[in-house]
mmCIF file of C-alpha atoms in Angstrom:
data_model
loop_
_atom_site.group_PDB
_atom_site.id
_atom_site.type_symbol
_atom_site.label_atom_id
_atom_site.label_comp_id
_atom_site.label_asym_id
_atom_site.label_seq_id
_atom_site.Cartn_x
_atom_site.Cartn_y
_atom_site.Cartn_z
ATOM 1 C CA UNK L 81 -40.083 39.399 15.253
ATOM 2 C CA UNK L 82 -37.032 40.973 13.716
ATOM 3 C CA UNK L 83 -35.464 37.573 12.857
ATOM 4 C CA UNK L 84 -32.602 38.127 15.287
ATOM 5 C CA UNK L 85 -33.364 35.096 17.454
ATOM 6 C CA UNK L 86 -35.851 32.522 18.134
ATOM 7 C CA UNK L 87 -38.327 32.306 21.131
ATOM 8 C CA UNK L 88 -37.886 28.902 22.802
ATOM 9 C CA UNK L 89 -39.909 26.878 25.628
ATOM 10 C CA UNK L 90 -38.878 24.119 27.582
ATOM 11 C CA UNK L 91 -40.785 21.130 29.062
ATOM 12 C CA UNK L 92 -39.972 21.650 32.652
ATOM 13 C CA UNK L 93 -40.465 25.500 33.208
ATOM 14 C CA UNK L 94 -43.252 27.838 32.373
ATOM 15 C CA UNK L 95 -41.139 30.890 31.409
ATOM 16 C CA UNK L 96 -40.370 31.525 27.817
ATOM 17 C CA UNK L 97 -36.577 32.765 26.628
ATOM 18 C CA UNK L 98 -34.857 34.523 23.757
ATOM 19 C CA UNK L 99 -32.233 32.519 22.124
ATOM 20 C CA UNK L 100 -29.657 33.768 19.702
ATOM 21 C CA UNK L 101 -30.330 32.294 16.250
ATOM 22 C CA UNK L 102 -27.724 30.711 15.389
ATOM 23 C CA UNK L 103 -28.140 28.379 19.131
ATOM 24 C CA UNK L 104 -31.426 26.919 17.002
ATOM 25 C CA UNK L 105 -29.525 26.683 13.334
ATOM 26 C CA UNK L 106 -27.488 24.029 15.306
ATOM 27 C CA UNK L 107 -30.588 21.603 15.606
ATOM 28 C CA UNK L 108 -30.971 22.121 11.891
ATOM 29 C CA UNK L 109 -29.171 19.238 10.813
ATOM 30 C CA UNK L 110 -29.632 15.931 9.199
ATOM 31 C CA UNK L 111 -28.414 12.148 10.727
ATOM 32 C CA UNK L 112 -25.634 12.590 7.868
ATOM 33 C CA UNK L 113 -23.959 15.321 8.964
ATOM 34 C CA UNK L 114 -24.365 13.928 12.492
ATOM 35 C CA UNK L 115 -22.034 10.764 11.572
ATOM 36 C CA UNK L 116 -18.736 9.976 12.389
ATOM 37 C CA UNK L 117 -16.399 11.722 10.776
ATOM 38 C CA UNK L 118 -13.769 8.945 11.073
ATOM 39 C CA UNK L 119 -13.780 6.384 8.772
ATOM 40 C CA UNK L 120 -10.634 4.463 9.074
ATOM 41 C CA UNK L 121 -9.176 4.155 12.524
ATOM 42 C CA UNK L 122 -5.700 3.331 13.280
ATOM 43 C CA UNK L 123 -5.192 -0.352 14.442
ATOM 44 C CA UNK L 124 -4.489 -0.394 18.261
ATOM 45 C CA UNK L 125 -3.156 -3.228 20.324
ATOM 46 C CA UNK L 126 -5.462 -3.651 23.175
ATOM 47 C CA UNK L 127 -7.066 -6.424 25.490
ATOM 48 C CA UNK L 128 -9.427 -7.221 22.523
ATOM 49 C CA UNK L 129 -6.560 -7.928 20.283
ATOM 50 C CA UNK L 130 -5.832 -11.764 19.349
ATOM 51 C CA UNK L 131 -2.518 -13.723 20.739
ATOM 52 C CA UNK L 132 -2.153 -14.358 17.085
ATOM 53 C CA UNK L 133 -2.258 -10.868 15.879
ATOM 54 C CA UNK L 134 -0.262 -9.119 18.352
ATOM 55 C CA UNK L 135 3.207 -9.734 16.340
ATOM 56 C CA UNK L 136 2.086 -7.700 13.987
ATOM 57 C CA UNK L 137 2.254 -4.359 16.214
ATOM 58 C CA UNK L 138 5.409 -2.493 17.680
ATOM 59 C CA UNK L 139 6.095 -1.961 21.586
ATOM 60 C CA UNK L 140 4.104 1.451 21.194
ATOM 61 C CA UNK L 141 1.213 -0.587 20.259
ATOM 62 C CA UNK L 142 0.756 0.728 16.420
ATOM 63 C CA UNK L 143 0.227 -1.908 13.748
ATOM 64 C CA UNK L 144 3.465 -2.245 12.101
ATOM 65 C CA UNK L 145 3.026 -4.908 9.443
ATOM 66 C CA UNK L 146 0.834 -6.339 6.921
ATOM 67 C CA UNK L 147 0.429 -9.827 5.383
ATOM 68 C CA UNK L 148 -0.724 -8.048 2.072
ATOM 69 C CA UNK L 149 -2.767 -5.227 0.707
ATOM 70 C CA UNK L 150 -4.389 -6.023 -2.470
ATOM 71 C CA UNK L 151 -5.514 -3.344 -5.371
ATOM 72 C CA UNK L 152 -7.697 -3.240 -8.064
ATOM 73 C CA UNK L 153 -10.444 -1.812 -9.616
ATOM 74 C CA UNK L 154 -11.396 0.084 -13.144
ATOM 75 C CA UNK L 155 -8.477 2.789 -12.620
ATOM 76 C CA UNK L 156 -6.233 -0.566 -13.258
ATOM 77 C CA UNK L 157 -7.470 -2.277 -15.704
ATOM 78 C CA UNK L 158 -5.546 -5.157 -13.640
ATOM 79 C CA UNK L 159 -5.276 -6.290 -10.220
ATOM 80 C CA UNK L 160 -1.937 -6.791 -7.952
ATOM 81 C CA UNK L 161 -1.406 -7.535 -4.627
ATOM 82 C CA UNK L 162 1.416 -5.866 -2.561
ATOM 83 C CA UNK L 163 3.879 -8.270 0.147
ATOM 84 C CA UNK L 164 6.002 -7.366 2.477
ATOM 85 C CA UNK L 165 9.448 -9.072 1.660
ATOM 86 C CA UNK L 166 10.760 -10.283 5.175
ATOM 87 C CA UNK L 167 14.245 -11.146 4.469
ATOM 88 C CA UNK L 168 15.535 -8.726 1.735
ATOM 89 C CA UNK L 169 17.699 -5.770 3.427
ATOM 90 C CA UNK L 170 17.894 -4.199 0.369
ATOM 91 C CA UNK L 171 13.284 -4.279 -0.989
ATOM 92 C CA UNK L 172 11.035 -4.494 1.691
ATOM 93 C CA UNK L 173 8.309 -4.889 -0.640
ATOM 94 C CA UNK L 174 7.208 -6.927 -3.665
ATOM 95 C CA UNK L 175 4.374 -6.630 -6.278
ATOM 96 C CA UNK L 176 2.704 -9.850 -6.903
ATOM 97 C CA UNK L 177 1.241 -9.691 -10.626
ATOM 98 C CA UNK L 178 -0.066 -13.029 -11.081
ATOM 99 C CA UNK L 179 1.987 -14.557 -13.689
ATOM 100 C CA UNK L 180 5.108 -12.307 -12.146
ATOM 101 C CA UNK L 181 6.686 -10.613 -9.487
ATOM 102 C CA UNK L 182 8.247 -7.224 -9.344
ATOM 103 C CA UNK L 183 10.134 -5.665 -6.219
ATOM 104 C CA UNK L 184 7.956 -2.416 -5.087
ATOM 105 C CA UNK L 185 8.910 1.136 -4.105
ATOM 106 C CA UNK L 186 8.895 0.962 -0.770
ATOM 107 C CA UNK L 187 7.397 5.294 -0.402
ATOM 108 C CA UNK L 188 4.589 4.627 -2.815
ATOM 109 C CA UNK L 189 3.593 1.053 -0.750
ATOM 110 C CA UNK L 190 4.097 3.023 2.628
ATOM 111 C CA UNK L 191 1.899 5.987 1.654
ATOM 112 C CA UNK L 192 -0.631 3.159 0.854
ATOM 113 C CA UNK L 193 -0.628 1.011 3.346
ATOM 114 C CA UNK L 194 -0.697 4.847 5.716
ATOM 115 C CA UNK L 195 -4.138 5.485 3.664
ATOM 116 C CA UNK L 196 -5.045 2.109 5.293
ATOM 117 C CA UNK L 197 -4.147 2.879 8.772
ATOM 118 C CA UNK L 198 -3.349 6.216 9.516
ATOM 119 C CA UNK L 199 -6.874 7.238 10.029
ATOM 120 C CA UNK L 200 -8.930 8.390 7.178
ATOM 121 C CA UNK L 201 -11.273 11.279 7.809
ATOM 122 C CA UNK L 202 -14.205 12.142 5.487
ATOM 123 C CA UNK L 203 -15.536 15.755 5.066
ATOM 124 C CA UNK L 204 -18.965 14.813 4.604
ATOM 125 C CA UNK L 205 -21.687 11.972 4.646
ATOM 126 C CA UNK L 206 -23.167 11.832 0.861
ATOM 127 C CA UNK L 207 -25.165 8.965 2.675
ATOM 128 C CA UNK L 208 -26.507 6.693 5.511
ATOM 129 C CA UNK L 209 -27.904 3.391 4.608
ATOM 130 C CA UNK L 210 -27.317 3.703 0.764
ATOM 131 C CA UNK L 211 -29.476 1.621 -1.924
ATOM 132 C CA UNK L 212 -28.176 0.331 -4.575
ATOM 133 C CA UNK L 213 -29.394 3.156 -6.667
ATOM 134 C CA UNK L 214 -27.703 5.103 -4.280
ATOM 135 C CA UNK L 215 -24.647 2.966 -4.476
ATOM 136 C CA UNK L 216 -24.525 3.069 -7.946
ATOM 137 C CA UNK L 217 -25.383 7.051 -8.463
ATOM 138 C CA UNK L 218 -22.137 7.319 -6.965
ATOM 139 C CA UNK L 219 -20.003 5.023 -9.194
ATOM 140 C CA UNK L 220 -19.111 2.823 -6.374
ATOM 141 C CA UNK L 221 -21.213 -0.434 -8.220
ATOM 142 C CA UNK L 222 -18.120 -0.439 -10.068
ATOM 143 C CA UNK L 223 -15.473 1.091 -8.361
ATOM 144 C CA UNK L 224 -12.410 2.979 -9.774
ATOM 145 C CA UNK L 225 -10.107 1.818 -7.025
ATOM 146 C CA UNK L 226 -11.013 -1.144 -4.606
ATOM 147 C CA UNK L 227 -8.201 -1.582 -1.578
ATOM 148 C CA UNK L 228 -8.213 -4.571 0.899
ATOM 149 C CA UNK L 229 -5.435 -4.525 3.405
ATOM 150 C CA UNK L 230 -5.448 -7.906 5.673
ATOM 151 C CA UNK L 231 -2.760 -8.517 8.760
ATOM 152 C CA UNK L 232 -3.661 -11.639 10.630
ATOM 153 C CA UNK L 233 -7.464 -11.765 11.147
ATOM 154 C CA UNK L 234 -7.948 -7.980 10.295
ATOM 155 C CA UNK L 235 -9.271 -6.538 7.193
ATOM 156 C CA UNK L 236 -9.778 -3.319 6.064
ATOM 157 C CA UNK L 237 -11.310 -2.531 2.783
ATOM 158 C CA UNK L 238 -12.255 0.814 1.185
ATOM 159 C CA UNK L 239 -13.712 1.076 -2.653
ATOM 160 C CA UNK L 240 -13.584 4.733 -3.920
ATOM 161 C CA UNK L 241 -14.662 6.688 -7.037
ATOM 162 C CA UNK L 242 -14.030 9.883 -8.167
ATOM 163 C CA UNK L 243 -17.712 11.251 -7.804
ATOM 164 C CA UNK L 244 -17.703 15.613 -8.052
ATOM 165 C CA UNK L 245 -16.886 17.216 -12.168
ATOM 166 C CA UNK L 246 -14.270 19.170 -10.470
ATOM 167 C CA UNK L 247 -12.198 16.144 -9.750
ATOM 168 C CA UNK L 248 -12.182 17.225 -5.470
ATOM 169 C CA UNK L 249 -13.791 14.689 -3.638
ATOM 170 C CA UNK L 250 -13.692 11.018 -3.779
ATOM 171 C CA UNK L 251 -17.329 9.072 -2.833
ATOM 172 C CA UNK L 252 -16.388 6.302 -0.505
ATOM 173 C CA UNK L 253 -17.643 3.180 1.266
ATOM 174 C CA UNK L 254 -15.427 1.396 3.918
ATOM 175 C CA UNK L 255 -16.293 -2.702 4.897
ATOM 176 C CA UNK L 256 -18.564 -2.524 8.550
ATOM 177 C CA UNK L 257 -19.758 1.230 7.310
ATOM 178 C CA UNK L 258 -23.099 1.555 5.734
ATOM 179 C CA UNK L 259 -22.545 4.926 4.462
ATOM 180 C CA UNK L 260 -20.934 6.577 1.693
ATOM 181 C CA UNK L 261 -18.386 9.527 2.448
ATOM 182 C CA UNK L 262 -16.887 12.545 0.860
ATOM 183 C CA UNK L 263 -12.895 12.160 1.106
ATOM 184 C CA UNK L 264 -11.085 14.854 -0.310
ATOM 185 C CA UNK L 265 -8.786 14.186 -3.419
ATOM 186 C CA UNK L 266 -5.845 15.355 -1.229
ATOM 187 C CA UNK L 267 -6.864 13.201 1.078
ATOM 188 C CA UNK L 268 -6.258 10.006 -1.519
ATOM 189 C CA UNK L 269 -3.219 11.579 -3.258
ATOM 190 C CA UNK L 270 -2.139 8.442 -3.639
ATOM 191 C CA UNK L 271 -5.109 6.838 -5.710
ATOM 192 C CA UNK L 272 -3.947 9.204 -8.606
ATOM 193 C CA UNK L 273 -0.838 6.513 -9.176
ATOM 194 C CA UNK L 274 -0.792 3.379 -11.690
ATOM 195 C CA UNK L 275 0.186 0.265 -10.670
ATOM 196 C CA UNK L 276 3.668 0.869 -13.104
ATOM 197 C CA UNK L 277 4.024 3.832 -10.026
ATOM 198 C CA UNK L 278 4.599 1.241 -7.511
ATOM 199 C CA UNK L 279 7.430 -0.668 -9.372
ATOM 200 C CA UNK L 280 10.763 0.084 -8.137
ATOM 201 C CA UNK L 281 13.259 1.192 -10.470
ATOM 202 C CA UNK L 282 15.876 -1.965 -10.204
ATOM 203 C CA UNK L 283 14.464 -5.701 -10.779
ATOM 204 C CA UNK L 284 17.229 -7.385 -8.840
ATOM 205 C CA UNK L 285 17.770 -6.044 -5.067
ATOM 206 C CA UNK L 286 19.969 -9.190 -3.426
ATOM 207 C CA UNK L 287 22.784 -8.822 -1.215
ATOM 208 C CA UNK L 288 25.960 -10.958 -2.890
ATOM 209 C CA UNK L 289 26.482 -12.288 0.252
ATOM 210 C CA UNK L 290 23.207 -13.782 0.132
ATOM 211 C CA UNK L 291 24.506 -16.151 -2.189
ATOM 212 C CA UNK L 292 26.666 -19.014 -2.122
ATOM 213 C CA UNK L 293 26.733 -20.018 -6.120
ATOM 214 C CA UNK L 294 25.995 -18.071 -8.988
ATOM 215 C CA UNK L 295 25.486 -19.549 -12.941
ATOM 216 C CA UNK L 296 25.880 -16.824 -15.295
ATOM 217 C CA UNK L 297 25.039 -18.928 -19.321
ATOM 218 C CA UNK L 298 25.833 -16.877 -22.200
ATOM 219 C CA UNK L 299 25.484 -18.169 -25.735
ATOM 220 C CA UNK L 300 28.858 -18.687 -25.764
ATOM 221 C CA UNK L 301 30.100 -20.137 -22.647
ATOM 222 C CA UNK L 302 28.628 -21.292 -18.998
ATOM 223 C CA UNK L 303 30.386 -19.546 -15.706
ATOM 224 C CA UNK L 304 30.313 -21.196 -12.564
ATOM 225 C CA UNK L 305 31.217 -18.929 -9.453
ATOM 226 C CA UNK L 306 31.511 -19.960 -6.132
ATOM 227 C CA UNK L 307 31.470 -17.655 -3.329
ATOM 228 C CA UNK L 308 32.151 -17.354 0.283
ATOM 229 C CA UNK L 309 32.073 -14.272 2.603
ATOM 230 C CA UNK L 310 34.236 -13.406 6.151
ATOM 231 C CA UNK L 311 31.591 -11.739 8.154
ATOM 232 C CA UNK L 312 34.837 -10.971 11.002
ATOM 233 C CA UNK L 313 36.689 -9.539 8.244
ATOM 234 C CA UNK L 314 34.349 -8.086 5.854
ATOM 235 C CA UNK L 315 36.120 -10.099 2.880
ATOM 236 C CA UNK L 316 34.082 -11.731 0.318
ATOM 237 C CA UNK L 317 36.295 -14.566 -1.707
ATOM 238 C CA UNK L 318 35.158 -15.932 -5.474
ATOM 239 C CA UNK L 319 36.071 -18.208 -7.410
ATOM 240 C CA UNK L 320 35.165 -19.470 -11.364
ATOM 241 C CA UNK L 321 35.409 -23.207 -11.843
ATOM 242 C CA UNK L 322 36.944 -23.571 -8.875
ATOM 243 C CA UNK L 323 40.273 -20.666 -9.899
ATOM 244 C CA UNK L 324 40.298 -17.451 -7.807
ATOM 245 C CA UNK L 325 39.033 -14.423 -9.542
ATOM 246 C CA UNK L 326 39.450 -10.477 -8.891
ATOM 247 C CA UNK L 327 36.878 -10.176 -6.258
ATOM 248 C CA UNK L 328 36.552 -6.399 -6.572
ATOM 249 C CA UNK L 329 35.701 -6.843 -10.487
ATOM 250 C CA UNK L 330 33.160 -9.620 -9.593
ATOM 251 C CA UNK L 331 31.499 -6.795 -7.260
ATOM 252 C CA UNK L 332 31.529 -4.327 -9.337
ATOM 253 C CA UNK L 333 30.238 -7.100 -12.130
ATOM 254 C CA UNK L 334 27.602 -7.992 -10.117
ATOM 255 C CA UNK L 335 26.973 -4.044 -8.948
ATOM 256 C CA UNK L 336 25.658 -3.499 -12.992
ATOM 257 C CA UNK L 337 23.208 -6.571 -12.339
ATOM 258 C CA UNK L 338 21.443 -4.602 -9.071
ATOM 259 C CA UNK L 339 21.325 -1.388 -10.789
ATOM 260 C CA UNK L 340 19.794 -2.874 -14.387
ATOM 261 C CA UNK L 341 16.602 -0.126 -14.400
ATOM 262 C CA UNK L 342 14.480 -1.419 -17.614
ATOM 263 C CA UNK L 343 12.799 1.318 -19.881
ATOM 264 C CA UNK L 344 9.692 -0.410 -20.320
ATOM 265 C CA UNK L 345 8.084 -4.042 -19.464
ATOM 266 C CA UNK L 346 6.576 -6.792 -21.084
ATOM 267 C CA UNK L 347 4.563 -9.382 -20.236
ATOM 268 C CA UNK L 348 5.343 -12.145 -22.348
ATOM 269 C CA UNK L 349 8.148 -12.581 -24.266
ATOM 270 C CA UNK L 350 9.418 -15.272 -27.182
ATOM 271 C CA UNK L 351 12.714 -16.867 -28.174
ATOM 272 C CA UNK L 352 15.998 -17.725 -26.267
ATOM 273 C CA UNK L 353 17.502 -15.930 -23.750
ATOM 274 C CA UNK L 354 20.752 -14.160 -24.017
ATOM 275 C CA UNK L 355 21.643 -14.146 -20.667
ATOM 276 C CA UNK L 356 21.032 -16.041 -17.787
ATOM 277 C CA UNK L 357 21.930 -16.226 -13.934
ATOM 278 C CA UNK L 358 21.116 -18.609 -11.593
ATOM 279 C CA UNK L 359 21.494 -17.359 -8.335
ATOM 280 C CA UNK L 360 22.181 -20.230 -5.092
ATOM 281 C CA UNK L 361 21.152 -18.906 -1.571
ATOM 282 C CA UNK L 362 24.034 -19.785 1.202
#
């Protein structure tokens, strides 16, 4: 009577009890905020894994590589597709453009791919089985940020849009879910980059020892150099046109062409090159 609790009967007994409030408020819920939380679980190796897919998880049993995790969307403009680069000590990643590549930083590609597999939780459930209306009240017809990350036969793939005025929460749907979810903007951080966020800051990252021959053609005059390296004594010998050269200038030479950082970036370009290298694997 005094709104302090509720008077509650069960099937199975006759008597009638005084509950506290707030024991009813819990049955006051909708199948929304009854769903799973979770919304992108971490990979685990286990007996339902495939003999195929198991290299691509570490003795612990996490998932520790990807064939490629693709991006695009309206935020873009453009789409790109992130590798992993398996014999380069010195990029782990690449950014496949279509008409070129572009080595990757590897933080901003790990902080992706870690959306991907870390375990995403949501903070709400806008909505179970969604319509299209539904699906498009929340801008997620045309999604601002689409994300597909593949490793052998697995796929996971998340399309987001920024849905609240106040720029906080993210609607989301995830491939296999037919809901949409709330995600937090801190929670997708890294949806706030561009695509020019994931290029790393050199365009050439290749060990000289790599390389067994490299052409460098100037205007002026072609440079052959041939080059060998002593793994036992740590001693890399070059030559030009078949004459020794200083092999500490040729490193520090070929230091400027790892460490060229360009200001901007153009897709196409017009006219002859000045420079040119042509660089031989051993």
């Amino acid at each position: 009577p005094d709104g302090s609790g509720y008077y509650l009967k069960v099937s199975d007994s006759e008597k009638v009890y005084l509950v506290a409030t707030g024991s009813i408020n819990n049955f006051d819920t909708t199948p929304e905020k009854l769903a799973n939380a979770v919304i992108v679980s971490t990979p685990v190796l286990d007996e339902n894994t495939k003999t195929a897919d198991k290299k691509y998880f570490d003795e612990d049993g996490n998932l520790a590589s990807f064939d490629s995790i693709h991006i695009s969307g309206s935020k873009y403009g453009k789409s790109v597709t992130l590798l992993p680069l398996e014999d380069n000590e010195m990029a782990q990643f690449i950014i496949d453009m279509g008409s070129y590549t572009r080595y990757a930083d590897t933080d901003a590609v790990t902080e992706m791919y870690g959306i991907m597999t870390n375990g995403l939780v949501a903070i709400d459930t806008y909505k179970l089985k969604p319509t299209k209306a539904d699906i498009s009240k929340y801008g997620l017809n045309k999604p601002e940020v689409e994300i597909t990350l593949k490793y052998g036969s697995g796929t996971t793939k998340m399309i987001a849009s920024m849905y609240d005025e106040e720029q906080n929460y993210y609607a989301v749907m995830i491939d296999g879910r037919d809901a949409v979810y709330a995600v937090t903007a801190d929670a997708l951080s890294m949806l706030e980059l561009n695509i020019e966020d994931f290029y790393n800051q050199f365009v050439f990252l290749e060990y000289i020892y790599d390389f067994s021959k490299i052409k460098i053609e100037t205007p002026d005059k072609t440079y052959n150099f041939a080059l060998s390296y002593d793994e036992d004594e740590e001693e890399l010998t070059a030559t030009e046109s078949g004459k020794p050269i200083d092999d500490e200038l040729f490193s520090a030479y070929y230091q400027h062409i790892v460490t060229i950082a360009p200001t901007a970036q153009s897709e196409y370009v017009s006219g002859k090159a000045a420079y040119k290298a042509t660089f031989t694997y051993e």
